[in-house]
Coordinates of C-alpha atoms and ligand atoms in Angstrom, one line a residue:
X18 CA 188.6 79.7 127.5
X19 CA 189.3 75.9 127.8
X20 CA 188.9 73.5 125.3
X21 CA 189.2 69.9 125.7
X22 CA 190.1 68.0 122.6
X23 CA 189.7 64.3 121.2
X24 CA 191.8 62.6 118.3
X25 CA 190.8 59.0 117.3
X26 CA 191.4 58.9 113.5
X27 CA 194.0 56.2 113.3
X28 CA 195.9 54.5 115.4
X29 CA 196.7 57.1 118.1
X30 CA 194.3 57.7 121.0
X31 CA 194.3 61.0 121.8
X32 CA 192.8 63.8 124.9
X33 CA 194.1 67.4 125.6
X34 CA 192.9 70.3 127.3
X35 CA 194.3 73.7 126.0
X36 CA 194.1 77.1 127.9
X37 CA 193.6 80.7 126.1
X38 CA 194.0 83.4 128.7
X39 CA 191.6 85.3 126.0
X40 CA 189.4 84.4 123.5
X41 CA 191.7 85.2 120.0
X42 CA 189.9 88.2 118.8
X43 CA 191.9 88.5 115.3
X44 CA 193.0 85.1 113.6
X45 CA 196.6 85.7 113.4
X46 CA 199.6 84.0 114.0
X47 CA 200.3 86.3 116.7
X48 CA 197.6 85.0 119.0
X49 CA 199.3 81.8 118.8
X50 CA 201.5 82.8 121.9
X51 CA 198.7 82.8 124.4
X52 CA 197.8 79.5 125.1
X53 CA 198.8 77.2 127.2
X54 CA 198.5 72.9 127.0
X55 CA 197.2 71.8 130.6
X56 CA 197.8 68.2 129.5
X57 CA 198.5 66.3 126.5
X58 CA 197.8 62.9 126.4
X59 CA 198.3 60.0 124.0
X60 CA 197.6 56.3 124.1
X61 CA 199.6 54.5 120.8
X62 CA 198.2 50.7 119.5
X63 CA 201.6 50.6 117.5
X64 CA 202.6 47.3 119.4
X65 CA 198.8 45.8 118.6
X66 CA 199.4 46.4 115.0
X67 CA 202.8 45.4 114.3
X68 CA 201.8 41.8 114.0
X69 CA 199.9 43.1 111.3
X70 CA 202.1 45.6 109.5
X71 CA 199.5 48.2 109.5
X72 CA 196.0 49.6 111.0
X73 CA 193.8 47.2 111.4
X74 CA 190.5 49.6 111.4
X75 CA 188.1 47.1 113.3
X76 CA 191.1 46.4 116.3
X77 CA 192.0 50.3 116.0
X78 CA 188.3 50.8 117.0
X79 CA 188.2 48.5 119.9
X80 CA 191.3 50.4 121.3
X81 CA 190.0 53.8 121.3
X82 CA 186.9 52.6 123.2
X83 CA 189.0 51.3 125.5
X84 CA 191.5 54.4 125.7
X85 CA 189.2 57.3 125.4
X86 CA 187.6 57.6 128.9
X87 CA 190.8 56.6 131.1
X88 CA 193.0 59.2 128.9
X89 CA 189.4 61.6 129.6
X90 CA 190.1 61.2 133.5
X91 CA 194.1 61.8 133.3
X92 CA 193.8 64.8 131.1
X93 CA 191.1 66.8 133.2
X94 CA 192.9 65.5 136.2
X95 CA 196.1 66.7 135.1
X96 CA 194.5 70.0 134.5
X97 CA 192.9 70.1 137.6
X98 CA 189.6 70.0 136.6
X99 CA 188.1 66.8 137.6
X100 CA 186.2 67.1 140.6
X101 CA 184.1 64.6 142.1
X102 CA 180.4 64.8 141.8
X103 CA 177.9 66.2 144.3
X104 CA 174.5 65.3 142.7
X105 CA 173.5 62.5 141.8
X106 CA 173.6 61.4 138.1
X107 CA 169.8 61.9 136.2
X108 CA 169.0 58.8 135.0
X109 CA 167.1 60.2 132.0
X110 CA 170.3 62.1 130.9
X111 CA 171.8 58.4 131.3
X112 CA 169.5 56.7 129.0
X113 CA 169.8 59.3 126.3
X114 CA 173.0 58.3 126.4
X115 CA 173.1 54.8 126.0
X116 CA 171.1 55.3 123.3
X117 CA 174.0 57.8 121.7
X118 CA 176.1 54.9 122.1
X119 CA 174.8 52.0 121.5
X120 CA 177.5 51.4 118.6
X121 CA 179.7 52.1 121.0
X122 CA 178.3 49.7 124.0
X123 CA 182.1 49.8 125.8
X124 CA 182.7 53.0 125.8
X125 CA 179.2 53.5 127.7
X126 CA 180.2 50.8 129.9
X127 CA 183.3 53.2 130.7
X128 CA 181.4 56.5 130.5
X129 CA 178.6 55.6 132.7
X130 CA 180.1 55.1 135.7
X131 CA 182.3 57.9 135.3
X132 CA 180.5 60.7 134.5
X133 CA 178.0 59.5 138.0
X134 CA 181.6 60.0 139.8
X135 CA 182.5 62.8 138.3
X136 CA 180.8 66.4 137.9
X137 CA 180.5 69.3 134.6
X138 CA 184.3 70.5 133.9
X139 CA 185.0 74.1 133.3
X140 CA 185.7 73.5 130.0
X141 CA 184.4 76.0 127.4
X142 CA 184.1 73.9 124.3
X143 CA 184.6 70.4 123.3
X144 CA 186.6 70.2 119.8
X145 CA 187.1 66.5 118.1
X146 CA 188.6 65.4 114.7
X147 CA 185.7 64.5 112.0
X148 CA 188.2 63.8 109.0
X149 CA 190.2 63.0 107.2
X150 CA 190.9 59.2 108.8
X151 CA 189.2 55.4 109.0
X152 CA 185.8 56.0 109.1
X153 CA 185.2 53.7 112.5
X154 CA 188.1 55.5 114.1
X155 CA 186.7 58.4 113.2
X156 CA 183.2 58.0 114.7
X157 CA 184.5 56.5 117.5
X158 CA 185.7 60.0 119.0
X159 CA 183.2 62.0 117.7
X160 CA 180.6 59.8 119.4
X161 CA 182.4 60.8 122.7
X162 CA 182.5 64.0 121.8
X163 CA 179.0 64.2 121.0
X164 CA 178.0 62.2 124.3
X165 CA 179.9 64.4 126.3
X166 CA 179.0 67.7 124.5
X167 CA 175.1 66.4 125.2
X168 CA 175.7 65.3 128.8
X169 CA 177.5 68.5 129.9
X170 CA 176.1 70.8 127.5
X171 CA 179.1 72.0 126.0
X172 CA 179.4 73.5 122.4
X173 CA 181.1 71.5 119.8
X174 CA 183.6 72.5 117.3
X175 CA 184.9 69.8 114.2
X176 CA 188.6 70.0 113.1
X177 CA 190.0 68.8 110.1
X178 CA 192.4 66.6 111.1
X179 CA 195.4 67.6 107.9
X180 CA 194.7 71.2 108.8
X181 CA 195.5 70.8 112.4
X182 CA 199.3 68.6 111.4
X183 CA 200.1 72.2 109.8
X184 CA 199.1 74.1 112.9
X185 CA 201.0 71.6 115.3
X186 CA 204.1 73.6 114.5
X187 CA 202.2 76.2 116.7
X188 CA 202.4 74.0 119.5
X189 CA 205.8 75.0 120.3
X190 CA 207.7 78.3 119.9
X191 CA 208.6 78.8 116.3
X192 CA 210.2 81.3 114.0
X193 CA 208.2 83.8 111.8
X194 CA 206.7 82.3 109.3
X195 CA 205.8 84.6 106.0
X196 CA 203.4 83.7 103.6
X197 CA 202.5 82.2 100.8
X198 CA 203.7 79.0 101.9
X199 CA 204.0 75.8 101.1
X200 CA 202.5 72.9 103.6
X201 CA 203.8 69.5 102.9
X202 CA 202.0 67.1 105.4
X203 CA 203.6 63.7 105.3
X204 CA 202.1 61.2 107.3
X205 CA 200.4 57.4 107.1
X206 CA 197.4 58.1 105.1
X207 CA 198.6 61.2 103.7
X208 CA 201.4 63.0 101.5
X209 CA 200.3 66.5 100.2
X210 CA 201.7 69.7 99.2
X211 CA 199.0 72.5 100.3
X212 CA 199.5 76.6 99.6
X213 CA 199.0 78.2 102.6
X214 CA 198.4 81.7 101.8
X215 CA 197.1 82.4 105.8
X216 CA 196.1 80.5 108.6
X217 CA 192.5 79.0 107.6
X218 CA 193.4 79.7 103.8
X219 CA 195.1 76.7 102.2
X220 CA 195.0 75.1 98.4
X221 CA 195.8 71.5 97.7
X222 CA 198.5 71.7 94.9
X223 CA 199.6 67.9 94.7
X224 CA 199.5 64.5 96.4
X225 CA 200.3 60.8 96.3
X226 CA 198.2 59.0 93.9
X227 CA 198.5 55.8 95.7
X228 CA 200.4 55.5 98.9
X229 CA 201.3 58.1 101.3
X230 CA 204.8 58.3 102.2
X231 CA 204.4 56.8 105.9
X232 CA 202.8 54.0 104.2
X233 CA 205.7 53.7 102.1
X234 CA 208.1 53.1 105.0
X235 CA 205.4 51.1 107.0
X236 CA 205.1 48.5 104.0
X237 CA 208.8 48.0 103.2
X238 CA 209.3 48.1 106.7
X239 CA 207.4 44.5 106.7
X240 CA 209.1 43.3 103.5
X241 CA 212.4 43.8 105.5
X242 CA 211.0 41.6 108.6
X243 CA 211.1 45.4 110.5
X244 CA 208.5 46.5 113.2
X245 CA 205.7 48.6 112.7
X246 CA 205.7 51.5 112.9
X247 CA 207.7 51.2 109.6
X248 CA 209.3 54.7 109.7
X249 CA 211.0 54.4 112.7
X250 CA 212.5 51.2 111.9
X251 CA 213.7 52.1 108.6
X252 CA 215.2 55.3 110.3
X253 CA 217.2 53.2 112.7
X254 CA 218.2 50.8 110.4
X255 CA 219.8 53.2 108.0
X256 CA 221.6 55.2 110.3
X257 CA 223.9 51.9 111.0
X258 CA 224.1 51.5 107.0
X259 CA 228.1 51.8 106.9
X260 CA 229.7 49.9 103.4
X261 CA 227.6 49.7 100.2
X262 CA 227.4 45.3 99.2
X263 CA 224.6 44.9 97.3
X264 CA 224.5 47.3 94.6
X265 CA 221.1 48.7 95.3
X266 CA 219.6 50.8 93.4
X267 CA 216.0 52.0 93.9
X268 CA 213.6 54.8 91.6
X269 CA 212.5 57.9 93.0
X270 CA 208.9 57.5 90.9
X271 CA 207.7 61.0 89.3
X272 CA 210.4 63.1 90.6
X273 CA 210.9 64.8 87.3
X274 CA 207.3 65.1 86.7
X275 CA 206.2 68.5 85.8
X276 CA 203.5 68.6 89.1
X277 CA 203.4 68.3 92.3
X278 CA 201.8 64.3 92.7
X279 CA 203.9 61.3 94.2
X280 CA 204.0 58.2 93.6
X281 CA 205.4 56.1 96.1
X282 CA 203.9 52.4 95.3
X283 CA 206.4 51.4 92.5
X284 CA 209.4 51.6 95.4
X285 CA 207.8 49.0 97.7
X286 CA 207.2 47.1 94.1
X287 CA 211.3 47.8 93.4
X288 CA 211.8 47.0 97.0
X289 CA 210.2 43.8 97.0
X290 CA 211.6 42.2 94.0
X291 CA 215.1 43.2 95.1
X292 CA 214.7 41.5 98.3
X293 CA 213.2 38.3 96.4
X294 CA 216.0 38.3 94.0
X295 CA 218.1 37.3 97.2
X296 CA 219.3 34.5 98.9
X297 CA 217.7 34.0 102.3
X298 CA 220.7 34.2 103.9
X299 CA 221.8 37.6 102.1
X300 CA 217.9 39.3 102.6
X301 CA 217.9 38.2 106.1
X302 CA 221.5 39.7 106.6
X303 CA 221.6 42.7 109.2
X304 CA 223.6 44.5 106.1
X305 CA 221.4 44.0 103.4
X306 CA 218.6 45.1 105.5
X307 CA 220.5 48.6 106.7
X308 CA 221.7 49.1 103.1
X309 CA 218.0 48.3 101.9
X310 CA 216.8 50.6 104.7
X311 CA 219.4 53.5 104.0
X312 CA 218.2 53.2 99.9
X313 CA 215.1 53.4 101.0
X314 CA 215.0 56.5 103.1
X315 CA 217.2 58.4 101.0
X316 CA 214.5 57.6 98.1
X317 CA 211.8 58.8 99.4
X318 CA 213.4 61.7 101.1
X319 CA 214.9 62.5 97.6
X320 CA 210.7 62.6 96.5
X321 CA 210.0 65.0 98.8
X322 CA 212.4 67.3 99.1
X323 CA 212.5 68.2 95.2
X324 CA 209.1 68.2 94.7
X325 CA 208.5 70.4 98.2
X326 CA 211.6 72.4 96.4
X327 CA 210.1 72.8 93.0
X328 CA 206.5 73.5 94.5
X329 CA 208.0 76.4 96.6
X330 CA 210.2 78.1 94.1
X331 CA 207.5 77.9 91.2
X332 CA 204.7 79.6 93.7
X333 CA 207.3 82.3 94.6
X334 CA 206.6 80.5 98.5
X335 CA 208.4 82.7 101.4
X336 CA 208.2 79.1 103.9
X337 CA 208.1 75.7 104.3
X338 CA 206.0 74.1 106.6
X339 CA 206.2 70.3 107.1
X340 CA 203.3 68.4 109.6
X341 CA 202.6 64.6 110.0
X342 CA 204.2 61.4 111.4
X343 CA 207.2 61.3 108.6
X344 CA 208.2 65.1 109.7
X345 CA 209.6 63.4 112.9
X346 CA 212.1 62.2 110.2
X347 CA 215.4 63.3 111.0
X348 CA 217.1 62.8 107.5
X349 CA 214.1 64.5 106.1
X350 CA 213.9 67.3 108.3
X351 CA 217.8 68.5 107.9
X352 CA 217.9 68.0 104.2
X353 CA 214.4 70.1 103.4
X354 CA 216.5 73.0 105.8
X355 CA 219.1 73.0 104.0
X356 CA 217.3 73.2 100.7
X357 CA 215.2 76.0 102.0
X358 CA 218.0 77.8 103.2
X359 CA 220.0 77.5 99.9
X360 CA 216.7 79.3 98.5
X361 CA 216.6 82.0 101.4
X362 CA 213.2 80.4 102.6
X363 CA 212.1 79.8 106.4
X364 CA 211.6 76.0 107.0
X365 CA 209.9 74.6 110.2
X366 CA 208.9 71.3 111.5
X367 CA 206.6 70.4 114.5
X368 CA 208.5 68.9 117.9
X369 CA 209.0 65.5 117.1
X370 CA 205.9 64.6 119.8
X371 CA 203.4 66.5 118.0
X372 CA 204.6 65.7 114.7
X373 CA 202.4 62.3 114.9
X374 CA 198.9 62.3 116.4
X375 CA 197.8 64.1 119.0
X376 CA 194.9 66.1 120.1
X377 CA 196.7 69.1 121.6
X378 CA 197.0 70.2 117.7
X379 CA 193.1 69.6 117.1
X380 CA 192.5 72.1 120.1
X381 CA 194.7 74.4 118.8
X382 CA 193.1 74.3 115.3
X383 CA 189.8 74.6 117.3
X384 CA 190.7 77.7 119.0
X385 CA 192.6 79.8 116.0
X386 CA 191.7 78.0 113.0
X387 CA 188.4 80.5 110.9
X388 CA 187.5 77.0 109.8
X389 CA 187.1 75.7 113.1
X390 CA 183.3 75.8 112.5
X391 CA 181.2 75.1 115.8
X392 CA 178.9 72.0 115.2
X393 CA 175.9 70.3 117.0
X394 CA 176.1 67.1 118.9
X395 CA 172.7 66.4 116.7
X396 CA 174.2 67.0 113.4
X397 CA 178.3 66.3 113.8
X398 CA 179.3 63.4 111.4
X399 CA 183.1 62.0 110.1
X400 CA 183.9 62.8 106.6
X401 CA 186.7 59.9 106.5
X402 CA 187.4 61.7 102.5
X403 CA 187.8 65.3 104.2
X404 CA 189.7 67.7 101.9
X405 CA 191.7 70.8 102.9
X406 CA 191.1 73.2 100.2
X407 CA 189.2 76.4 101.9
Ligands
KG4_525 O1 200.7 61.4 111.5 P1 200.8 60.0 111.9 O2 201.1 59.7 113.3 O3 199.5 59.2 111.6 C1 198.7 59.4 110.5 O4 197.8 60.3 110.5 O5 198.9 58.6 109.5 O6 201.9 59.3 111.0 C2 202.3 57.9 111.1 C3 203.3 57.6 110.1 C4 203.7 56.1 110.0 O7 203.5 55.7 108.7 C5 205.1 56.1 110.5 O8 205.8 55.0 109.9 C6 205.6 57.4 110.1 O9 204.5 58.3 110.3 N1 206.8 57.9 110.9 C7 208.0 58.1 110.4 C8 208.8 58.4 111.5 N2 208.1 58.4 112.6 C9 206.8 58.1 112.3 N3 208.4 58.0 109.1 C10 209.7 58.2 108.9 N4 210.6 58.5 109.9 C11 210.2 58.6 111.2 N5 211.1 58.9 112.1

């Protein structure tokens, strides 16, 4: 079995083809070790939207239609599977096409041309991303999905795109994980805490009522005059935070709370009148900005870790598992280990290159996921509000 994958619900362009030397017959964790990623590729518009300090949804669009068939031809070329064409193209098949497409006239332009040069894969199954994510983003892949799933006559399979940051940990060797446990994917449209009772079986318990963590980091990344992506930045930053100047202190919002919801709006608020309270001079000071930085990692590190804590202890949880852009977080990852150890529970976190977007985790999800349902081109459509509860 070979599945070829597409990610395109933010700002990361993404194409993988995965191997299973046998179709999974049971959907356990065990079957996890047969698999194999033939290539993994990723195209990132971070630089494009740093000028702008976040996704820019209509520019994000415009990138994936530029990205998606060039990543297409190094990923099945990487797995060997791209071989040139020996019939010619049917011009009917062609004009169907077009007509799939025409919201998406440059990715035709692209995937004309190439699927005359090219021939019918051996893949076995096409699986794309339908939500959650930006709803242009979003349709953006799963019209080359459906295109391609048309053209080649390949069945399709939808993946929720929160479920799959879970699985990611797959994606590498990991520990044994026993259940319940408790999922926290932090990324930039998302922070949740999910119980994870098996693979396929999960129930949202708590998450941000207004912006997600990464979003935290992104936004007072800008007020700092930092790069986007914020998280990064801010990382850097604090680790050369040496002598406390400015007597900083920022609020960790709803960390005594008696549920599992963040907050994390009022500390880009508490961020942003600090820095205006200022001087130029002082806010534009390398050391106000890494003690600024170093505050606010360790606040919203601080969030997560007790309410991940509490959530786990309180659902008598035997594991942590942490998914998303914000779980490449160094400071985050070492302090919610050493929580979990203190409480004797297993803790594991994705390699730091699937930890953000990719679509070697939607294949996997595709392939061992029960709720990896198989969809038709004709009826396939993006759920940008896409929940995880199932
Ligand atoms: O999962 P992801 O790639 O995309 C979404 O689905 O949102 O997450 C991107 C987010 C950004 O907000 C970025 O600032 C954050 O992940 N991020 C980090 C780090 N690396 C990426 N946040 C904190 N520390 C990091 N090292």
């Amino acid at each position: 079995m070979i599945i070829l994958s597409i990610e395109t619900s933010c700002d990361d362009t993404g194409i993988s083809v995965i191997k299973t030397n046998s179709a999974p017959s049971r959907k356990k964790l065990d079957d996890f070790s047969s698999f194999e990623v033939l290539s993994d590729m990723v195209s990132s518009q971070a630089k494009l939207h740093s000028q702008y300090g976040g996704v820019f949804p209509a520019l994000a669009k415009r990138e994936h239609q530029n990205n998606l068939v060039p990543l297409l031809k190094k990923a099945l070329d990487k797995s060997k599977l791209l071989k040139k064409n020996k019939k010619e193209a049917d011009p009917k098949k062609i004009q169907k096409l077009q007509k799939m497409l025409e919201r998406n006239q440059e990715l035709f332009n692209q995937l004309k041309p190439f699927l005359m040069e090219y021939g019918t894969p051996e893949i076995n199954r096409i699986a794309v991303t339908y939500g959650p994510g930006l709803e242009p983003c979003l349709y953006t892949g799963i019209n080359l999905a459906r295109a391609l799933s048309s053209y080649w006559d390949i069945s399709l399979v939808g993946v929720n795109h929160l479920e799959a940051h879970i699985l990611s940990n797959w994606l590498s060797p990991i520990e044994e994980i026993s259940f319940p446990a408790i999922a926290l994917v932090v990324s930039g449209g998302n922070t949740q805490l999910i119980m994870m009772t098996d693979v396929g079986k999960y129930k949202l318990i708590g998450e941000t009522r207004d912006d997600a963590a990464g979003e935290c980091f992104d936004k007072t990344a800008r007020i700092l005059g930092l790069g986007y992506p914020g998280g990064p930045a801010i990382a850097k930053a604090a680790a050369r935070f040496k002598e406390a100047k400015f007597n900083i202190t920022l609020p960790r919002p709803m960390i005594h709370d008696k549920n599992y919801e963040f907050s994390f709006s009022g500390l880009k608020t508490a961020v942003l009148y600090d820095s205006k309270k200022r001087s130029e001079e002082e806010r534009k000071s390398s050391d106000y900005i890494e003690e600024m930085a170093f505050n606010i990692e360790n606040a919203i590190v601080d969030v997560i870790i007790s309410k991940t804590m509490k959530a786990a202890k309180e659902l008598k949880a035997k594991s942590v598992i942490m998914g998303g852009g914000v779980s490449a977080n160094k400071k985050l990852v070492k302090e919610l280990k050493k929580s979990c150890k203190k409480e004797k529970l297993n803790c594991i976190s994705p390699l730091a290159k699937f930890s953000g977007d990719n679509a070697s985790m939607i294949g996997l999800t595709a392939l061992f996921s029960p709720n990896a349902k198989k969809m038709t081109w004709q009826r396939i459509k993006p759920n940008s509000n896409l929940k995880i509860n199932g």
